[in-house]
Amino acid sequence: MITLPLCTNKAPLYQQIYQWLKTEIQSKNYKPHHKIPSKRKLSEHLCVSINTIDTAYSQLIDEGYIVAIPKKGYFVCDIDVYHSINVAAHENTQPKEVSSKLRIDFSPSDIDHGAFPYKIWRNLFKSCFDESDQSILKKTTAQGDGNLRRELVSFLHSSRGVNCDERQIIIGAGTVNSLHTLSLILTKNTSVALENPVYRKAYKMFDHMGHSIIPIPIDDKGIEIEPLKDLSNVAVYVTPSHQFPLGISMPIGRRVELLNFANKADGRYIIEDDYDSEFRYITKPLPSLQSIDQNGKVIYIGTFSTSIAPSVRISYMVLPVTLLNSYHRIFSEFGSDVSILEQRLVAKFIAEGNYEKHLNKMRKLYKDKRRHLTKELSIFGDSIKIIGESAGNRLLIKLKTGDSGRDMCKAAAENGVKVYPISDYLIGARLDKYDNTFLLGYGALSKKELSEGVNLLYGAWNYDE
Amino acid sequence: MITLPLCTNKAPLYQQIYQWLKTEIQSKNYKPHHKIPSKRKLSEHLCVSINTIDTAYSQLIDEGYIVAIPKKGYFVCDIDVYHSINVAAHENTQPKEVSSKLRIDFSPSDIDHGAFPYKIWRNLFKSCFDESDQSILKKTTAQGDGNLRRELVSFLHSSRGVNCDERQIIIGAGTVNSLHTLSLILTKNTSVALENPVYRKAYKMFDHMGHSIIPIPIDDKGIEIEPLKDLSNVAVYVTPSHQFPLGISMPIGRRVELLNFANKADGRYIIEDDYDSEFRYITKPLPSLQSIDQNGKVIYIGTFSTSIAPSVRISYMVLPVTLLNSYHRIFSEFGSDVSILEQRLVAKFIAEGNYEKHLNKMRKLYKDKRRHLTKELSIFGDSIKIIGESAGNRLLIKLKTGDSGRDMCKAAAENGVKVYPISDYLIGARLDKYDNTFLLGYGALSKKELSEGVNLLYGAWNYDE
């Protein structure tokens, strides 16, 4: 019979009995098909209530250690011997922490955090999150929240000239997530032509999804059309408002050429990533490519990650009606991956006119930072050229002389400042014309930090020797 | 010269000038290479300031309609004729609205909305969303928020026996999103063996991602092992705590067999979807499969969609250390798709002990509903069998006689009640043994609604004739 050291100051009694029996069975002290004591017998033996034994036995039955056979009693189940194998030790391969020396990071994707409308956001939360509207707890369809889609229809029309209705809008959890949805719609039989240099995450996502990747060179008007000519079954990924990373705005002539390329054959699409089109400083934002497309060839994608905050994981994709069938065939069974709460907050932020106000405020703020940064960069004199500064919250500097981009980044990093070489955005081999060219994002940096950053760069690159 | 009907009560003057010139160029009234008036001349002619003309010209230059040639003036660019093609009309293929006749929906994925801890959630928001912590505006790495991952390490260990450290946890935007991440890690060369009947979204996602799909029958202990025997390079997707949709708990014997199958060859993995393991009514939750795996063969996945709310798009995946390299190789360049705000809310909800309390509260609530529903179902007498009611917030009813499942669902729907036939969860052909078997979720329904639903079913299926 069982000799079980029951102990009242530990786990509940039933659990001690359960644990003890389980161990006996696992270690094969109780063999398969062995009959274990009846509940009554064990309860008397251990001087505990029959309920306690009942709970322990129920758990063992539920987990499959014992089985109850009516009129016969409880028997041990036949459980395989568990085979353990050697697992090799593994290194921690997580990305390393950024060097602690870093003082100024000219990151191109950061925003000004201090200017975030915290108070408005708290009020939005109060008005969205309420017992009276339980829909905030429910999932939406894969397309996303109807309120947000309706707000986007009119906002995108007035600000970007986008023509669509809410059925064409698919809310995603960020640009990469939207591109991934699109990848499934187009299927991996569609090749993807990408601007080179390119927004790396887009490139990587299409690559991982198994698309054939075709890098296309960029001239001073944006993506070149000639190398596309012979491609069929292709989606051309472009950032016409403000090319990432080069900052080029695609002129109307090239836009029409690109659309005409798409119009000439079935299976040709243009993916317009309208990233950071909101911030344009000298003239008003350029109308989107989608706004001049009359043939359902343009897939339009935008995000709130620069215009509100990178933590807000909401993007939007406008599909041509011709692709809606394919979309629903795949996604009608799924729900949305995007936080309903955040969709509601953003919808209300737009509806109440606060998004427009916020954009105006940020435009002024970034314009001021941009002016400050270009002024500070003037200490480099003729030795650098500033490019692509008319939009976004980033610009390029191209140095007339210097070592390879990578060495100069290293020198900068050693002096506590991080810049982003264009060579990092290239698909495949290095291209001479992008040597010594660096991306400097200024969204998150104060004027003081911008000055410090420029001075650190100046020192790192030996201009003050 | 230009005869332009300037009008002061409409758009800004510069915009009228810009728009007029643009139209002239688009319509080829101004031919390519044509020289347009100098800014000074046009300003005098129209009697507007030179600044107004300058703004209009800048916009036209930016958009590529005209070009400025130093010392020569402004010239019209050569823009392709835009080719318009016929786009066929398309039907609206969006899923149709649910019939307005529907009174009671026994949806298996809904929760009790009234019991949501609104007040706690509002307090969490107040304490998480604050000017003093700007990290709430930043993206996290692809793995997700560190606080949430740390909370999950200890919560999953104490509640589910899961052994891991925070480096192994990947936060996702729902189970399907986590499975998608996993699909990229395993690559589509890995076949996926699925329980049949199965959680359809998982099946569909693996199918869309291009994996070869192998449906495996289920017996009374869960997935059968014999049909797996010859498979290599395979991931076996299972729901051992409470099989979806059948509600079977996999006994320890079958669990060990399954793990031993995985241990016998490289490239074999088990995906343990621990969906709704939190709610177990008779005995305590069964330990996870991951807790007995010593060889890094189990990928553990869970979600907050039933335990908190379907709108909270947060899931978690625990990867074996052997898969971390592959994970980082793909995802180290990406950020997280999951709302940072919601990650913080949930992390704090767990940390402050409120999640545990909430689960206890919901367990009582659902237990009570379950008792009520089974009591109400007793009007069917011997003609139905209730299955899989020991966990989750759903159960199965199997009718002894009746028409095919689909006809009975139709009859129910016509009587205003929606039930879910198991045949809908099958991969491929219909299986006789799942005929006349229906899933009834009771999470969202009140006792009154449960009674009404059962009565409507009883009527629909002609028991009261």
Tab-separated table of C-alpha atoms in Angstrom, chain B residues 4-358:
chain	number	residue	atom	x	y	z
B	4	LEU	CA	-7.474	82.912	-66.878
B	5	PRO	CA	-10.708	83.659	-65.051
B	6	LEU	CA	-9.205	84.336	-61.633
B	7	CYS	CA	-11.752	84.205	-58.929
B	8	THR	CA	-11.094	85.388	-55.375
B	9	ASN	CA	-13.746	83.439	-53.541
B	10	LYS	CA	-12.497	79.984	-54.522
B	11	ALA	CA	-9.172	78.206	-54.080
B	12	PRO	CA	-6.014	80.239	-53.354
B	13	LEU	CA	-4.821	82.187	-56.393
B	14	TYR	CA	-1.586	80.201	-56.782
B	15	GLN	CA	-3.616	77.035	-56.925
B	16	GLN	CA	-5.920	78.359	-59.642
B	17	ILE	CA	-2.889	79.313	-61.721
B	18	TYR	CA	-1.232	75.956	-61.062
B	19	GLN	CA	-4.404	74.069	-61.932
B	20	TRP	CA	-4.983	76.028	-65.105
B	21	LEU	CA	-1.432	75.517	-66.391
B	22	LYS	CA	-1.526	71.831	-65.483
B	23	THR	CA	-4.731	71.326	-67.481
B	24	GLU	CA	-3.279	73.160	-70.472
B	25	ILE	CA	-0.218	70.902	-70.398
B	26	GLN	CA	-2.212	67.696	-69.883
B	27	SER	CA	-4.542	68.528	-72.750
B	28	LYS	CA	-1.529	69.302	-74.958
B	29	ASN	CA	-2.677	72.915	-75.524
B	30	TYR	CA	0.797	73.671	-74.308
B	31	LYS	CA	3.039	71.388	-76.342
B	32	PRO	CA	6.159	69.727	-74.978
B	33	HIS	CA	9.248	72.033	-74.983
B	34	HIS	CA	6.974	75.078	-75.315
B	35	LYS	CA	8.300	78.015	-73.310
B	36	ILE	CA	5.832	79.403	-70.782
B	37	PRO	CA	5.859	83.044	-69.614
B	38	SER	CA	8.468	84.156	-67.098
B	39	LYS	CA	7.256	84.664	-63.558
B	40	ARG	CA	7.603	88.428	-63.814
B	41	LYS	CA	5.602	88.658	-67.044
B	42	LEU	CA	2.792	86.461	-65.809
B	43	SER	CA	2.609	88.338	-62.517
B	44	GLU	CA	2.221	91.637	-64.362
B	45	HIS	CA	-0.284	90.189	-66.803
B	46	LEU	CA	-2.506	88.690	-64.117
B	47	CYS	CA	-1.921	91.467	-61.606
B	48	VAL	CA	-0.919	89.068	-58.869
B	49	SER	CA	2.244	89.072	-56.774
B	50	ILE	CA	5.350	87.388	-58.115
B	51	ASN	CA	5.292	85.145	-55.004
B	52	THR	CA	1.953	83.719	-56.061
B	53	ILE	CA	3.347	82.807	-59.480
B	54	ASP	CA	6.487	81.423	-57.860
B	55	THR	CA	4.437	79.059	-55.678
B	56	ALA	CA	2.419	77.835	-58.675
B	57	TYR	CA	5.542	77.262	-60.786
B	58	SER	CA	7.330	75.456	-57.924
B	59	GLN	CA	4.470	73.055	-57.623
B	60	LEU	CA	4.473	72.428	-61.376
B	61	ILE	CA	8.239	71.840	-61.293
B	62	ASP	CA	7.909	69.494	-58.328
B	63	GLU	CA	5.261	67.465	-60.073
B	64	GLY	CA	7.270	67.396	-63.289
B	65	TYR	CA	4.960	69.411	-65.587
B	66	ILE	CA	7.508	72.105	-66.298
B	67	VAL	CA	11.249	72.424	-65.945
B	68	ALA	CA	13.372	75.502	-65.195
B	69	ILE	CA	16.430	75.943	-67.404
B	70	PRO	CA	18.828	78.513	-65.914
B	71	LYS	CA	19.096	81.736	-67.951
B	72	LYS	CA	16.511	80.396	-70.440
B	73	GLY	CA	13.201	80.161	-68.580
B	74	TYR	CA	10.425	77.642	-67.986
B	75	PHE	CA	9.589	74.888	-70.468
B	76	VAL	CA	6.819	72.311	-70.724
B	77	CYS	CA	7.993	68.723	-70.100
B	78	ASP	CA	7.427	65.897	-72.541
B	79	ILE	CA	4.789	63.717	-70.974
B	80	ASP	CA	3.499	60.487	-72.512
B	81	VAL	CA	-0.117	60.272	-73.582
B	82	TYR	CA	-1.846	58.342	-70.830
B	83	HIS	CA	-3.447	55.159	-72.108
B	84	SER	CA	-6.742	54.294	-70.592
B	85	ILE	CA	-8.030	50.721	-70.867
B	86	ASN	CA	-11.387	49.213	-70.229
B	87	VAL	CA	-11.785	47.776	-66.799
B	88	ALA	CA	-14.503	45.182	-66.569
B	89	ALA	CA	-17.245	45.779	-64.075
B	90	HIS	CA	-16.861	43.793	-60.880
B	91	GLU	CA	-19.351	42.369	-58.537
B	92	ASN	CA	-19.264	43.178	-54.913
B	93	THR	CA	-17.946	39.937	-53.489
B	94	GLN	CA	-17.917	40.914	-49.853
B	95	PRO	CA	-19.398	38.378	-47.465
B	96	LYS	CA	-23.112	38.914	-47.165
B	97	GLU	CA	-24.647	40.269	-43.994
B	98	VAL	CA	-25.924	37.600	-41.637
B	99	SER	CA	-29.662	37.047	-42.038
B	100	SER	CA	-31.663	39.418	-39.908
B	101	LYS	CA	-33.716	36.462	-38.671
B	102	LEU	CA	-30.845	35.330	-36.483
B	103	ARG	CA	-31.793	35.518	-32.812
B	104	ILE	CA	-29.316	33.222	-31.104
B	105	ASP	CA	-25.795	32.580	-32.386
B	106	PHE	CA	-23.980	29.711	-30.662
B	107	SER	CA	-20.679	31.108	-31.926
B	108	PRO	CA	-17.721	29.141	-30.552
B	109	SER	CA	-15.347	32.109	-30.507
B	110	ASP	CA	-17.383	34.697	-28.625
B	111	ILE	CA	-16.883	35.678	-25.026
B	112	ASP	CA	-19.057	37.181	-22.312
B	113	HIS	CA	-18.737	40.884	-23.093
B	114	GLY	CA	-20.517	42.118	-20.009
B	115	ALA	CA	-17.883	40.580	-17.728
B	116	PHE	CA	-14.987	42.429	-19.322
B	117	PRO	CA	-13.026	44.413	-16.695
B	118	TYR	CA	-13.672	47.834	-18.259
B	119	LYS	CA	-12.725	49.791	-15.171
B	120	ILE	CA	-9.424	47.977	-14.701
B	121	TRP	CA	-8.666	48.469	-18.373
B	122	ARG	CA	-9.242	52.211	-18.110
B	123	ASN	CA	-6.923	52.378	-15.111
B	124	LEU	CA	-4.299	50.356	-16.951
B	125	PHE	CA	-4.512	52.804	-19.838
B	126	LYS	CA	-4.057	55.749	-17.486
B	127	SER	CA	-0.972	54.231	-15.937
B	128	CYS	CA	0.566	53.007	-19.222
B	129	PHE	CA	-0.079	55.971	-21.455
B	130	ASP	CA	1.819	58.867	-20.087
B	131	GLU	CA	4.127	61.639	-21.252
B	132	SER	CA	6.759	60.385	-18.817
B	133	ASP	CA	7.339	57.179	-20.802
B	134	GLN	CA	7.824	57.860	-24.483
B	135	SER	CA	8.695	54.254	-25.178
B	136	ILE	CA	4.946	53.732	-25.652
B	137	LEU	CA	5.329	55.562	-28.988
B	138	LYS	CA	8.200	53.430	-30.239
B	139	LYS	CA	8.141	50.214	-32.155
B	140	THR	CA	9.464	47.106	-30.469
B	141	THR	CA	11.620	44.437	-32.063
B	142	ALA	CA	9.754	41.740	-33.972
B	143	GLN	CA	9.665	39.639	-30.779
B	144	GLY	CA	7.457	42.118	-28.993
B	145	ASP	CA	7.475	44.068	-25.763
B	146	GLY	CA	10.002	42.866	-23.161
B	147	ASN	CA	7.646	43.449	-20.214
B	148	LEU	CA	4.959	41.247	-21.712
B	149	ARG	CA	7.430	38.512	-22.579
B	150	ARG	CA	8.820	38.479	-19.044
B	151	GLU	CA	5.328	38.312	-17.550
B	152	LEU	CA	4.455	35.445	-19.870
B	153	VAL	CA	7.548	33.429	-18.859
B	154	SER	CA	6.359	33.159	-15.283
B	155	PHE	CA	2.646	33.051	-16.024
B	156	LEU	CA	2.986	30.229	-18.549
B	157	HIS	CA	5.267	28.335	-16.215
B	158	SER	CA	2.931	28.479	-13.250
B	159	SER	CA	-0.320	27.972	-15.151
B	160	ARG	CA	0.711	25.660	-17.989
B	161	GLY	CA	4.038	24.191	-16.920
B	162	VAL	CA	5.717	25.803	-19.931
B	163	ASN	CA	9.500	26.000	-19.571
B	164	CYS	CA	11.166	28.843	-21.428
B	165	ASP	CA	12.950	32.117	-21.064
B	166	GLU	CA	11.922	35.424	-22.608
B	167	ARG	CA	14.236	35.011	-25.596
B	168	GLN	CA	12.036	32.137	-26.749
B	169	ILE	CA	8.789	34.109	-26.660
B	170	ILE	CA	7.504	35.792	-29.814
B	171	ILE	CA	4.463	38.019	-29.458
B	172	GLY	CA	2.071	37.822	-32.410
B	173	ALA	CA	-1.161	39.524	-33.484
B	174	GLY	CA	-3.348	36.463	-32.947
B	175	THR	CA	-2.953	32.727	-33.440
B	176	VAL	CA	-3.065	32.888	-37.242
B	177	ASN	CA	-0.425	35.621	-37.245
B	178	SER	CA	1.825	33.496	-34.995
B	179	LEU	CA	1.332	30.467	-37.213
B	180	HIS	CA	2.264	32.587	-40.170
B	181	THR	CA	5.524	33.594	-38.508
B	182	LEU	CA	6.146	29.933	-37.826
B	183	SER	CA	5.400	29.048	-41.440
B	184	LEU	CA	8.205	31.351	-42.569
B	185	ILE	CA	10.604	29.871	-40.000
B	186	LEU	CA	9.887	26.267	-40.966
B	187	THR	CA	9.774	27.184	-44.689
B	188	LYS	CA	7.215	25.706	-47.021
B	189	ASN	CA	9.361	22.587	-47.468
B	190	THR	CA	7.920	21.454	-44.153
B	191	SER	CA	4.654	19.576	-44.555
B	192	VAL	CA	1.925	20.312	-42.066
B	193	ALA	CA	-0.073	17.452	-40.560
B	194	LEU	CA	-3.381	18.648	-39.141
B	195	GLU	CA	-6.020	17.139	-36.930
B	196	ASN	CA	-9.137	16.444	-38.972
B	197	PRO	CA	-11.588	18.029	-38.100
B	198	VAL	CA	-9.452	21.074	-37.466
B	199	TYR	CA	-9.323	24.754	-36.526
B	200	ARG	CA	-10.034	25.995	-40.034
B	201	LYS	CA	-8.064	29.228	-39.952
B	202	ALA	CA	-4.892	27.343	-39.118
B	203	TYR	CA	-5.486	24.953	-41.984
B	204	LYS	CA	-6.269	27.757	-44.418
B	205	MET	CA	-3.233	29.787	-43.413
B	206	PHE	CA	-0.826	26.863	-43.917
B	207	ASP	CA	-2.525	26.092	-47.197
B	208	HIS	CA	-2.205	29.668	-48.499
B	209	MET	CA	1.438	29.715	-47.452
B	210	GLY	CA	2.119	26.783	-49.750
B	211	HIS	CA	2.731	23.941	-47.280
B	212	SER	CA	1.767	20.440	-48.252
B	213	ILE	CA	-1.233	19.591	-46.043
B	214	ILE	CA	-1.746	16.148	-44.509
B	215	PRO	CA	-5.078	15.628	-42.704
B	216	ILE	CA	-4.838	13.068	-39.876
B	217	PRO	CA	-7.867	11.326	-38.341
B	218	ILE	CA	-8.768	11.726	-34.690
B	219	ASP	CA	-9.803	8.886	-32.383
B	220	ASP	CA	-11.061	9.149	-28.812
B	221	LYS	CA	-7.578	10.087	-27.554
B	222	GLY	CA	-6.878	12.779	-30.146
B	223	ILE	CA	-4.734	12.744	-33.251
B	224	GLU	CA	-3.782	9.233	-34.450
B	225	ILE	CA	-0.073	8.435	-34.463
B	226	GLU	CA	-0.011	5.580	-36.957
B	227	PRO	CA	-0.672	7.764	-40.057
B	228	LEU	CA	2.213	10.033	-39.039
B	229	LYS	CA	4.808	7.280	-38.856
B	230	ASP	CA	6.383	7.679	-42.293
B	231	LEU	CA	6.406	11.442	-42.403
B	232	SER	CA	9.634	13.393	-42.251
B	233	ASN	CA	10.089	17.165	-42.386
B	234	VAL	CA	6.709	17.661	-40.853
B	235	ALA	CA	5.057	19.901	-38.311
B	236	VAL	CA	2.066	18.332	-36.574
B	237	TYR	CA	-0.523	20.887	-35.530
B	238	VAL	CA	-2.503	19.779	-32.464
B	239	THR	CA	-4.832	21.197	-29.818
B	240	PRO	CA	-4.177	18.700	-26.996
B	241	SER	CA	-5.810	20.540	-24.087
B	242	HIS	CA	-9.212	20.651	-25.696
B	243	GLN	CA	-9.281	19.633	-29.316
B	244	PHE	CA	-10.879	22.159	-31.605
B	245	PRO	CA	-13.679	21.476	-32.503
B	246	LEU	CA	-14.219	18.048	-30.868
B	247	GLY	CA	-13.250	18.979	-27.302
B	248	ILE	CA	-11.116	15.870	-26.651
B	249	SER	CA	-8.322	16.141	-24.049
B	250	MET	CA	-5.315	14.182	-25.211
B	251	PRO	CA	-4.298	11.683	-22.468
B	252	ILE	CA	-0.692	11.402	-21.333
B	253	GLY	CA	-0.186	8.142	-23.216
B	254	ARG	CA	-0.979	9.722	-26.562
B	255	ARG	CA	1.066	12.782	-25.661
B	256	VAL	CA	4.138	10.673	-25.041
B	257	GLU	CA	3.555	8.728	-28.265
B	258	LEU	CA	3.327	12.002	-30.169
B	259	LEU	CA	6.513	13.350	-28.599
B	260	ASN	CA	8.319	10.088	-29.269
B	261	PHE	CA	7.259	10.297	-32.884
B	262	ALA	CA	8.850	13.748	-33.062
B	263	ASN	CA	11.981	12.593	-31.254
B	264	LYS	CA	12.675	9.771	-33.655
B	265	ALA	CA	13.847	11.993	-36.524
B	266	ASP	CA	15.164	15.451	-37.216
B	267	GLY	CA	12.794	17.914	-38.863
B	268	ARG	CA	9.728	16.725	-36.968
B	269	TYR	CA	7.960	19.312	-34.845
B	270	ILE	CA	4.760	19.502	-32.832
B	271	ILE	CA	2.771	22.736	-32.883
B	272	GLU	CA	0.763	22.873	-29.668
B	273	ASP	CA	-2.094	25.350	-29.961
B	274	ASP	CA	-3.222	25.749	-26.368
B	275	TYR	CA	-6.402	27.616	-27.306
B	276	ASP	CA	-8.892	28.008	-24.437
B	277	SER	CA	-6.932	25.785	-22.036
B	278	GLU	CA	-7.653	28.366	-19.334
B	279	PHE	CA	-11.223	27.247	-18.853
B	280	ARG	CA	-11.503	23.807	-17.409
B	281	TYR	CA	-14.340	22.964	-15.107
B	282	ILE	CA	-14.051	19.590	-13.479
B	283	THR	CA	-10.353	19.185	-12.867
B	284	LYS	CA	-7.501	21.646	-13.073
B	285	PRO	CA	-5.994	22.486	-16.466
B	286	LEU	CA	-3.876	19.725	-17.963
B	287	PRO	CA	-0.166	20.535	-18.181
B	288	SER	CA	0.916	21.522	-21.667
B	289	LEU	CA	2.696	19.217	-24.076
B	290	GLN	CA	5.569	21.689	-24.021
B	291	SER	CA	6.023	21.013	-20.299
B	292	ILE	CA	6.970	17.376	-20.895
B	293	ASP	CA	9.058	18.001	-24.013
B	294	GLN	CA	12.768	17.814	-23.212
B	295	ASN	CA	14.037	17.809	-26.762
B	296	GLY	CA	12.956	21.127	-28.211
B	297	LYS	CA	10.295	19.565	-30.414
B	298	VAL	CA	7.251	21.507	-29.286
B	299	ILE	CA	6.277	24.963	-30.487
B	300	TYR	CA	3.764	26.305	-27.999
B	301	ILE	CA	1.124	28.863	-29.031
B	302	GLY	CA	-1.521	30.652	-26.979
B	303	THR	CA	-3.754	33.707	-27.258
B	304	PHE	CA	-5.695	36.214	-25.170
B	305	SER	CA	-8.634	36.239	-27.558
B	306	THR	CA	-10.893	34.047	-25.398
B	307	SER	CA	-9.343	34.805	-22.035
B	308	ILE	CA	-9.458	38.621	-22.398
B	309	ALA	CA	-11.301	39.621	-25.599
B	310	PRO	CA	-11.270	38.735	-29.306
B	311	SER	CA	-10.451	42.360	-30.133
B	312	VAL	CA	-7.158	42.141	-28.223
B	313	ARG	CA	-4.917	41.004	-31.041
B	314	ILE	CA	-2.182	39.382	-28.978
B	315	SER	CA	-0.901	35.823	-29.171
B	316	TYR	CA	2.345	34.299	-27.948
B	317	MET	CA	4.550	31.612	-29.390
B	318	VAL	CA	7.270	29.785	-27.458
B	319	LEU	CA	9.963	28.589	-29.829
B	320	PRO	CA	12.408	25.792	-29.010
B	321	VAL	CA	15.931	27.245	-28.780
B	322	THR	CA	16.883	25.223	-31.858
B	323	LEU	CA	14.588	27.406	-33.982
B	324	LEU	CA	15.782	30.781	-32.690
B	325	ASN	CA	18.528	31.110	-35.293
B	326	SER	CA	16.063	30.636	-38.130
B	327	TYR	CA	13.688	33.062	-36.506
B	328	HIS	CA	16.261	35.827	-36.176
B	329	ARG	CA	17.608	35.245	-39.653
B	330	ILE	CA	14.216	36.239	-41.028
B	331	PHE	CA	12.752	38.591	-38.464
B	332	SER	CA	15.656	40.547	-37.001
B	333	GLU	CA	15.120	43.196	-39.699
B	334	PHE	CA	11.410	43.588	-39.006
B	335	GLY	CA	9.508	45.251	-36.198
B	336	SER	CA	6.511	43.891	-34.342
B	337	ASP	CA	3.035	43.988	-35.929
B	338	VAL	CA	1.383	44.111	-32.529
B	339	SER	CA	0.025	47.263	-30.901
B	340	ILE	CA	2.546	48.351	-28.266
B	341	LEU	CA	-0.224	49.938	-26.228
B	342	GLU	CA	-2.149	46.670	-25.978
B	343	GLN	CA	1.012	44.714	-25.182
B	344	ARG	CA	1.660	47.071	-22.261
B	345	LEU	CA	-1.942	46.888	-21.051
B	346	VAL	CA	-1.886	43.105	-21.041
B	347	ALA	CA	1.577	42.939	-19.409
B	348	LYS	CA	0.368	45.124	-16.581
B	349	PHE	CA	-2.912	43.213	-16.325
B	350	ILE	CA	-0.912	40.033	-15.678
B	351	ALA	CA	1.724	41.666	-13.469
B	352	GLU	CA	-0.827	43.133	-11.087
B	353	GLY	CA	-2.560	39.788	-10.634
B	354	ASN	CA	-5.729	40.930	-12.364
B	355	TYR	CA	-5.480	38.424	-15.189
B	356	GLU	CA	-5.502	35.522	-12.737
B	357	LYS	CA	-8.502	37.033	-10.930
B	358	HIS	CA	-10.268	37.620	-14.227
